[in-house]
Coordinates of C-alpha atoms and ligand atoms in Angstrom, one line a residue:
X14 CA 0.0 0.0 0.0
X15 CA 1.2 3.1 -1.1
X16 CA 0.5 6.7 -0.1
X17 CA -0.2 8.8 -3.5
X18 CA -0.8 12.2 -3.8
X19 CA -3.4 13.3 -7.0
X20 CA -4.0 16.8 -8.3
X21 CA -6.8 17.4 -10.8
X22 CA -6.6 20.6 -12.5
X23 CA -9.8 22.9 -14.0
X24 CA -10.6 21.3 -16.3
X25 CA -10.8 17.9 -14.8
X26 CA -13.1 19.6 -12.6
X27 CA -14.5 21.8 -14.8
X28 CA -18.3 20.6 -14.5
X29 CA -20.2 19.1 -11.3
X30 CA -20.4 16.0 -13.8
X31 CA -16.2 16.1 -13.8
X32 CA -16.0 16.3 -10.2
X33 CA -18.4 13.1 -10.0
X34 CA -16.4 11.4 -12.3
X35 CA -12.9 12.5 -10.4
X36 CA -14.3 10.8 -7.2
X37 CA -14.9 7.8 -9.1
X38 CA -11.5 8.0 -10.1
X39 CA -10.1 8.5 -6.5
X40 CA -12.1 5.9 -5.2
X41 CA -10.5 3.3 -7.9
X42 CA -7.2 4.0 -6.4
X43 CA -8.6 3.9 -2.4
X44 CA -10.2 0.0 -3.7
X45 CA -6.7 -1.0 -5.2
X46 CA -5.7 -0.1 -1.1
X47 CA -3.3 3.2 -1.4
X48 CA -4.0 5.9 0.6
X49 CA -5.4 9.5 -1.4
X50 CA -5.0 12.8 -0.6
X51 CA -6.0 15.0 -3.1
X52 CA -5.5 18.6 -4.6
X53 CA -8.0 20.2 -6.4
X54 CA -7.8 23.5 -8.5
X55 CA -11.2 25.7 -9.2
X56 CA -13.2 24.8 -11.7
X57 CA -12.0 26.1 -15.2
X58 CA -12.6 29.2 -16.2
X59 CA -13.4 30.3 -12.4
X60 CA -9.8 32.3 -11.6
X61 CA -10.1 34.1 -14.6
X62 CA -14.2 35.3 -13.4
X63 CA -12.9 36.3 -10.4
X64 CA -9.6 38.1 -11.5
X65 CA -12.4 40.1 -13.8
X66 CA -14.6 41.0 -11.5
X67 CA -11.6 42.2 -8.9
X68 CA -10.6 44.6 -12.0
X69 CA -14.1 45.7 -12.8
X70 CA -13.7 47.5 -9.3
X71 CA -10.0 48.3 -8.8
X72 CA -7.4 48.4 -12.0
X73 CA -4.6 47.6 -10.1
X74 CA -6.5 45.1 -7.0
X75 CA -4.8 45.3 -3.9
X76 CA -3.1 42.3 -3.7
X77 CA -4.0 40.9 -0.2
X78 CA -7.7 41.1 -1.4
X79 CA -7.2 39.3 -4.4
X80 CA -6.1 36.5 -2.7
X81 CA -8.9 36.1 -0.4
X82 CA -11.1 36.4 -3.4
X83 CA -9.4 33.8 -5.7
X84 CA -8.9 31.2 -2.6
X85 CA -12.6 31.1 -2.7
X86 CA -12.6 29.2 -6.2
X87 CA -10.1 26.3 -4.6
X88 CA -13.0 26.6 -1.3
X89 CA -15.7 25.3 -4.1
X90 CA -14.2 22.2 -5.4
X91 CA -13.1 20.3 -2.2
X92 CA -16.5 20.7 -0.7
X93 CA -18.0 19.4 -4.2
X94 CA -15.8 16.7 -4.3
X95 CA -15.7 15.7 -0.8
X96 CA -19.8 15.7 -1.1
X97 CA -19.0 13.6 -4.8
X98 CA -16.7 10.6 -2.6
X99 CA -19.4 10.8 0.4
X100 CA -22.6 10.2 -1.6
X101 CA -20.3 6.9 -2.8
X102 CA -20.0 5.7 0.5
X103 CA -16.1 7.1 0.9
X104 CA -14.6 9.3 4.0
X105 CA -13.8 12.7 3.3
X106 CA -12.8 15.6 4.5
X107 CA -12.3 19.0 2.7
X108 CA -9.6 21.4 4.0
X109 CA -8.3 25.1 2.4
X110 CA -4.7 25.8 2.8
X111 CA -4.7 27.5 5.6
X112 CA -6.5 24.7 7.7
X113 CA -4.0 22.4 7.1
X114 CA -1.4 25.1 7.9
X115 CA 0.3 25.5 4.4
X116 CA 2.9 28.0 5.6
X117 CA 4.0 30.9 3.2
X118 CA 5.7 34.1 2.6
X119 CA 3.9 37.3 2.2
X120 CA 4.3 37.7 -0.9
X121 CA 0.4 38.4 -2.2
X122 CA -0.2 36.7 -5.4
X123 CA 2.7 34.5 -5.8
X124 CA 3.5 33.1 -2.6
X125 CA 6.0 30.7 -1.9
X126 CA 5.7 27.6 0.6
X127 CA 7.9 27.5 3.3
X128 CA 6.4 25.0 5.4
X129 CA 3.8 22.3 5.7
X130 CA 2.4 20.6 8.5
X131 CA 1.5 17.2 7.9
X132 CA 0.0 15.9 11.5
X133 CA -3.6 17.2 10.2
X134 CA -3.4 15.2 7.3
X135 CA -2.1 12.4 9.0
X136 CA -4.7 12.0 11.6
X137 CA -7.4 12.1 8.7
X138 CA -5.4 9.5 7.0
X139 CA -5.2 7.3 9.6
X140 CA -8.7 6.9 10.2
X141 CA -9.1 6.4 6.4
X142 CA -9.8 9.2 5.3
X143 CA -9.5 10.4 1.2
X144 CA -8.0 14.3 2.7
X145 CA -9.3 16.9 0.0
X146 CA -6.8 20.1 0.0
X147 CA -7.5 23.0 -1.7
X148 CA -4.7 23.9 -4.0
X149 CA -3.0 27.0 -5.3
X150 CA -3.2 28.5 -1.5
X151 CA -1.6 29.2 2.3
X152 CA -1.2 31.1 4.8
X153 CA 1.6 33.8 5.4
X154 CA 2.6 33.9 9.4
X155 CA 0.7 36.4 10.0
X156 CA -2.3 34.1 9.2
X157 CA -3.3 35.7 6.3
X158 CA -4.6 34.0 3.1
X159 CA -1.7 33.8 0.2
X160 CA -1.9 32.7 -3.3
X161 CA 1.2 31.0 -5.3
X162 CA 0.6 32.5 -8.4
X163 CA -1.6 31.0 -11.6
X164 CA -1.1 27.6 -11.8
X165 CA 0.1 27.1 -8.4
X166 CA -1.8 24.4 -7.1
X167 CA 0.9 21.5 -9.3
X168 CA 3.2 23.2 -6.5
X169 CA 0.9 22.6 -3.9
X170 CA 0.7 18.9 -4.8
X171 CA 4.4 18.6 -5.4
X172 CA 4.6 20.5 -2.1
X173 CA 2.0 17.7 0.3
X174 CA 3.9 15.1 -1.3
X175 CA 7.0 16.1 -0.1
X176 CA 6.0 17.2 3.6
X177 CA 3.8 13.6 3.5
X178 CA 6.8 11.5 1.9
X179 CA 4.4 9.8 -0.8
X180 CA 5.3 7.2 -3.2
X181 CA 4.3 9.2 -5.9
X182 CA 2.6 12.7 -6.8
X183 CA 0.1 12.4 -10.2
X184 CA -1.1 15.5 -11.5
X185 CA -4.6 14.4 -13.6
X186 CA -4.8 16.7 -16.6
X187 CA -6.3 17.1 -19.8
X188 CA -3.2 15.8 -22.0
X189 CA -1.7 12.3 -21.4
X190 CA 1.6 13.1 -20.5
X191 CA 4.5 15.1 -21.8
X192 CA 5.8 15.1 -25.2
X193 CA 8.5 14.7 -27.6
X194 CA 7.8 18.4 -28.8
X195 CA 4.2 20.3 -29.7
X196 CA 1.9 17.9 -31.6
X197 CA 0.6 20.5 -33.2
X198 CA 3.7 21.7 -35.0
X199 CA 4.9 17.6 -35.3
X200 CA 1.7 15.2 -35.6
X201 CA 4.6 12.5 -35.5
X202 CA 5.0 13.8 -31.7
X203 CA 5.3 10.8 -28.7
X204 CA 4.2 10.6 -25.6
X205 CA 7.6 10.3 -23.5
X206 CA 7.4 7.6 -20.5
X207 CA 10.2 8.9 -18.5
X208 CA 11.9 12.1 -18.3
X209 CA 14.0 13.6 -16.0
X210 CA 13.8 16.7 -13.4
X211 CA 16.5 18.8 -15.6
X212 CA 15.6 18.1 -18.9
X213 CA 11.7 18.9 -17.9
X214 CA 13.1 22.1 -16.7
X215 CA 14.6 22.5 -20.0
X216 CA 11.9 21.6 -22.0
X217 CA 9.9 24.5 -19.9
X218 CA 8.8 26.5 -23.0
X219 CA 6.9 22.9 -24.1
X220 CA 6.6 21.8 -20.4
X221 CA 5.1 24.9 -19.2
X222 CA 1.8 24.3 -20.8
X223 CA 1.4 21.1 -18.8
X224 CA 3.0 22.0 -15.8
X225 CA 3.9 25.0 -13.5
X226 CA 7.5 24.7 -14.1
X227 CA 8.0 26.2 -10.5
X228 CA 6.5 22.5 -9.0
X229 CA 9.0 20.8 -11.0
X230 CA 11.8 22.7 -8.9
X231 CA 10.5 21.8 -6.1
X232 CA 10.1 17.9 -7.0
X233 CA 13.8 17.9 -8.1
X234 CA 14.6 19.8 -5.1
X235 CA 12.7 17.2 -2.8
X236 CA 12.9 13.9 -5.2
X237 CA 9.1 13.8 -5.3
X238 CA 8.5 11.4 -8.2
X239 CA 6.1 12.8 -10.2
X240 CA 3.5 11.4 -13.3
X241 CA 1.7 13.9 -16.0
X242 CA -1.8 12.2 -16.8
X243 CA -5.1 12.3 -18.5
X244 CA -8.0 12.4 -16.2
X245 CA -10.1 11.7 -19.3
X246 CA -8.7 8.7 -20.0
X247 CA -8.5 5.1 -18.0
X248 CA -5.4 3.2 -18.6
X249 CA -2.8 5.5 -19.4
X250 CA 0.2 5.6 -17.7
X251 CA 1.3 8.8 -18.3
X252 CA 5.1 10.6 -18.0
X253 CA 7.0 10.3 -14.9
X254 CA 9.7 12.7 -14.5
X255 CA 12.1 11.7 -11.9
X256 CA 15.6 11.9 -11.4
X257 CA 17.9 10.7 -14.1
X258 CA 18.7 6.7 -13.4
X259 CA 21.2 5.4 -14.4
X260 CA 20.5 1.5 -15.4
X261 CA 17.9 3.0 -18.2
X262 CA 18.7 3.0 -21.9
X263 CA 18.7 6.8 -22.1
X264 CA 18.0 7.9 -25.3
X265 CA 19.9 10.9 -27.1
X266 CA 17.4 13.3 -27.9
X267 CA 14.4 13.1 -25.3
X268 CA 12.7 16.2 -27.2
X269 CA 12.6 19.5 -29.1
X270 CA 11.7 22.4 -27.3
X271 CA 11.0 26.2 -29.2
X272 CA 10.3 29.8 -28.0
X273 CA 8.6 32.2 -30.6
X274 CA 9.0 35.0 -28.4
X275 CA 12.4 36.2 -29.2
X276 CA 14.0 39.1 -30.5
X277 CA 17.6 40.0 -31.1
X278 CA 19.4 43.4 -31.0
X279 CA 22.8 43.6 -31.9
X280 CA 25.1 46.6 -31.6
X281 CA 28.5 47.2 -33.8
X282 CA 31.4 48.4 -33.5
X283 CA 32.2 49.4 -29.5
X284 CA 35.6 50.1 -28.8
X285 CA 36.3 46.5 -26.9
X286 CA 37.9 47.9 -23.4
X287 CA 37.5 46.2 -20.2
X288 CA 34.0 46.9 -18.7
X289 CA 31.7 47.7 -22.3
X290 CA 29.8 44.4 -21.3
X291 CA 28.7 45.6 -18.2
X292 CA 28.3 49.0 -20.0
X293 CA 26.3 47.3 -22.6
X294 CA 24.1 44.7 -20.5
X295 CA 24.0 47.5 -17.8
X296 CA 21.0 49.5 -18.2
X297 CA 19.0 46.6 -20.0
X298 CA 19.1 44.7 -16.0
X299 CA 18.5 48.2 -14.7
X300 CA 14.8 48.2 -16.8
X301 CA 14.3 44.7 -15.9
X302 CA 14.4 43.2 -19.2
X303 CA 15.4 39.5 -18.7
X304 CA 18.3 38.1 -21.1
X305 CA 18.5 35.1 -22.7
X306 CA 21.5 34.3 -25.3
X307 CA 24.4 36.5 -25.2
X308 CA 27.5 36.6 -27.6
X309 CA 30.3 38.9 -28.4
X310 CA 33.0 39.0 -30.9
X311 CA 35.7 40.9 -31.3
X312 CA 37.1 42.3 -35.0
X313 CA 40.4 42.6 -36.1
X314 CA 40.3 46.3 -35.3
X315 CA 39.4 46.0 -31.7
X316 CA 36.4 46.9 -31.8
X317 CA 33.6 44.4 -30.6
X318 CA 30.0 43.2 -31.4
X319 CA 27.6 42.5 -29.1
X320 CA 24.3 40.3 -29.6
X321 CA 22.1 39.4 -27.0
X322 CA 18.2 38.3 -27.2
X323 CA 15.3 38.7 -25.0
X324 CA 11.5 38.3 -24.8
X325 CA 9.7 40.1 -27.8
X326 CA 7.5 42.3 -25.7
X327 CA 10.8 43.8 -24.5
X328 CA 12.5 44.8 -27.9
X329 CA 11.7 47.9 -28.8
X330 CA 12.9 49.1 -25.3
X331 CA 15.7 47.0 -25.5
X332 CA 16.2 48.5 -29.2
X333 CA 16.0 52.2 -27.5
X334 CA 18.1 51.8 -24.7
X335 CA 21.2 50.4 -26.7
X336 CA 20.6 53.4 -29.3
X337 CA 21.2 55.8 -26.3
X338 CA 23.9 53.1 -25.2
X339 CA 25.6 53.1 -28.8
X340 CA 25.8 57.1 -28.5
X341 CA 27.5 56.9 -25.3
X342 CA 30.0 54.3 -26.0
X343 CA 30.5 55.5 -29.4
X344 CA 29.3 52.5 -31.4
X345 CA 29.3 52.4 -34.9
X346 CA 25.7 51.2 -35.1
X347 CA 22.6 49.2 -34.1
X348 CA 20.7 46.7 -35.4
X349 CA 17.8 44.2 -34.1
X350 CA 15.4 41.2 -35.2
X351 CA 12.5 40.5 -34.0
X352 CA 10.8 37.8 -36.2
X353 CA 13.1 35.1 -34.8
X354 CA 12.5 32.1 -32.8
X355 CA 15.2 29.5 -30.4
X356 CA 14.9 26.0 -31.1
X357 CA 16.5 24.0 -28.8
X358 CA 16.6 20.2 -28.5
X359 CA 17.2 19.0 -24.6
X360 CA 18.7 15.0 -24.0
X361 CA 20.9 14.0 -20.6
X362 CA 22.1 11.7 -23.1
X363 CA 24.3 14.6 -24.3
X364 CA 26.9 14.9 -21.6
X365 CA 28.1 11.1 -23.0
X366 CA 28.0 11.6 -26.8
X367 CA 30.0 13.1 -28.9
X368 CA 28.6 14.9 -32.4
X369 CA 24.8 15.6 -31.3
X370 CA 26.1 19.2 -31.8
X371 CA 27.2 18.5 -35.4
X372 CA 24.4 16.4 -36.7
X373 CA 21.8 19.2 -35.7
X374 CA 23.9 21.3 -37.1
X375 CA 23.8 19.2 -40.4
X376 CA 20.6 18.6 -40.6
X377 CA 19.6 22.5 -40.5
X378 CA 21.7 23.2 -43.2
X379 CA 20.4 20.2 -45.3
X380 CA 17.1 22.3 -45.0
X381 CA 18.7 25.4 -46.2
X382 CA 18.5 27.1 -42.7
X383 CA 20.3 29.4 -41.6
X384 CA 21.6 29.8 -37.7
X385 CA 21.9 32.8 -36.6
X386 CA 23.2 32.0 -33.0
X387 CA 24.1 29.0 -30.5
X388 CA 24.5 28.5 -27.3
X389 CA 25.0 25.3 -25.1
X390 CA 24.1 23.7 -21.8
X391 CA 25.2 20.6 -20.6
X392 CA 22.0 19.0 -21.6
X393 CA 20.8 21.4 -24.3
X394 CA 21.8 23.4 -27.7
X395 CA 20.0 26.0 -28.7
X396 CA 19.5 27.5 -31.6
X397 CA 18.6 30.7 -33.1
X398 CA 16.9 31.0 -36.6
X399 CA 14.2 33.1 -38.7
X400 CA 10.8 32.6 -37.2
X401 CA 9.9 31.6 -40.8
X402 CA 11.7 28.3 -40.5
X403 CA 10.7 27.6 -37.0
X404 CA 8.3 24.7 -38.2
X405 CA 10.6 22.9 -40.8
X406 CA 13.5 23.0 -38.3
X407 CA 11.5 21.5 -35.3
X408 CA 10.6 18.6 -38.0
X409 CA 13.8 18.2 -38.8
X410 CA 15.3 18.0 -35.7
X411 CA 12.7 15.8 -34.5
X412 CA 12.9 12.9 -37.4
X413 CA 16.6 13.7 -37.4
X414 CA 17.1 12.4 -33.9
X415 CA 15.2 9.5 -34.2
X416 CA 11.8 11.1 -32.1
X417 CA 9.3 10.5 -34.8
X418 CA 6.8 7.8 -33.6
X419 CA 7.2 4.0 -34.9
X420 CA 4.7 3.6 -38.2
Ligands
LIG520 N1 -6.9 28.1 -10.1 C1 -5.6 28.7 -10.2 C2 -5.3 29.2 -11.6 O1 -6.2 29.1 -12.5 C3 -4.5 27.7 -9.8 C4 -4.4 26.4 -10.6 O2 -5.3 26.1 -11.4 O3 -3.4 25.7 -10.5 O4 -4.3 29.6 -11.9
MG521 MG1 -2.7 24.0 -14.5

């Protein structure tokens, strides 16, 4: 007998008939003899009702209001489920956050947990109880309600199972499991059965959509194993993303990731002295503006060039501060791009092959594509190219490394 810990997100509660069919579910795994506790998220659609009416009122809501008006959609789902396993004859109990004393900071709206107590949930357990927790929100020491940002209640899951030591943490959702890359851009796509804490946390860009990639974090950081499945479908077994082990047949590749929100700006031609990076990547920390890539050379008449990328929503800033930049360092000139996209593709089995690098390489210029940058990671290479070619490279790329699934 196992102790398991089971999020189901909006959608899988999205309807009073979904919650019905979720404590079937549940009460499936209490027959097979494992013990349940499990972490519900509000009814889809029901955040985003809330968050409007909140901005009908106040632009800007104050932020420790907002949370005790969005913990309230969390508040409706365990009671509905806890009714759903009760009419069936199953204990339950319903708890928010704060009753089970899911510790946080005070930081309104995106929260982090500090501390769980488990003896609650315990108790409830031991007199076989299924324990229903509201995800997504805590309680800051001050005792007031927190929320850990949208799509926080995978990190509340990821959190009980930690603090309860289960075997396993499943979040139910309304895809099967993580995949090789988008299905939409590759039908071939697969449905990976294993992959690990570092290259999910790579993958983000693809694995965001199925996951809060903040949960993930905390399941590497506290070895939680945890499984991506369908709650709309029986048998599947979903993707478990654990830690890397070692006596599996790791393949190279485990997927191809991409990011159409990229923009580059490149400036020309800066006397190269000690201190023009800093000078250069200065004011674009000072206005907040994340980087991502970065690259320099440096020409034969020491002068430098300077490339860096960041979101798209940031680049005409980014393009205006390095003109000002450019005057001031006396640059010859400044360019930037912003209908290009990073295709990366993300494998552990990287850090004990040789010539992954090159055969990417090879197979974008079979297709006539042009890179405009690289960078590398232990476990990933990224690569920058014209948004125009983002869905012939990701094909590529994806057949090239053996991904596509068996015919
Ligand atoms: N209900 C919250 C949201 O929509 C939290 C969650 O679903 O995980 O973001
Ligand atoms: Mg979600």
């Amino acid at each position: 007998m196992s102790l398991i810990v089971q999020k189901y997100g909006g959608t899988s509660v999205g309807t009073v008939e979904r919650i019905e069919s979720v404590a079937d579910k549940v009460i499936g795994w209490r027959q097979k003899g494992h013990d349940i506790v499990v972490v519900v998220s509000a009814m889809s659609g029901e955040t985003n009702r809330l968050v409007e009416m909140a901005k009908a009122i106040q632009e800007q809501p104050v932020p420790r209001e907002l949370d005790v008006l969005l913990a309230t959609g969390e508040q409706i789902t365990i009671a509905l489920l806890s009714m759903a396993l009760e009419k069936r004859g199953c204990t339950a109990r319903s708890y928010t956050g704060h009753q089970v004393h899911i510790r946080t900071d005070s930081v309104h709206n995106k929260a982090r947990i500090v501390d769980i107590d488990d003896k609650r949930i315990r108790k409830d357990l031991d007199k076989g109880r299924v324990v229903v927790v509201a995800g997504f929100q805590g309680m800051d020491e001050e005792g007031n309600i927190t929320t850990l940002g949208r799509g926080g209640s995978d990190t509340s899951a990821v959190a009980l199972a930690a603090a309860l030591k289960a075997d396993e943490c499943q979040i139910y959702t309304d895809v099967d499991g993580v995949y090789t890359t988008d299905p939409r851009v590759v039908p071939e796509a697969r449905r990976l059965d294993h992959i690990t804490y570092e290259e999910m946390l790579e993958m983000a860009s693809l694995g965001a959509k199925v996951l809060q990639i903040r949960s993930v974090e905390f399941a590497s950081k506290y070895g939680v194993r945890l499984r991506v499945l369908s709650s709309f479908e029986d048998t599947a077994t979903g993707t478990l993303i654990s830690a890397e082990e070692t006596e599996m047949e790791q393949a190279l590749i485990s997927g191809i990731a991409f990011n159409r929100d990229e923009a580059k700006v490149t400036i020309l031609g800066v006397p190269d002295q000690p201190g023009v990076a800093h000078k250069i990547l200065g004011p674009i920390a000072d206005n907040n503006i994340e980087l991502d890539m970065i690259i320099q050379n440096v020409a034969e008449d020491s002068t430098t060039d300077f490339t860096f990328t960041v979101h798209r929503n940031d680049f005409d800033k980014s393009l205006a501060i390095m003109k000002e930049t450019a005057n001031k360092l006396g640059a010859r000139e400044v360019t930037g791009d912003s209908k290009i996209v990073k295709v990366s593709i993300v494998g552990v089995g990287m850090r004990s092959h040789a010539g992954i690098a090159s055969t990417m390489f090879e197979t974008l210029a079979k297709e006539g594509v042009n890179i405009r940058m690289i960078s590398t990671s232990e476990i990933k290479i990224s690569v920058v190219v014209d948004e125009k070619y983002l869905e012939l490279s990701v094909r590529a790329l994806h057949e090239a490394f053996g991904l596509d699934q068996l015919a």
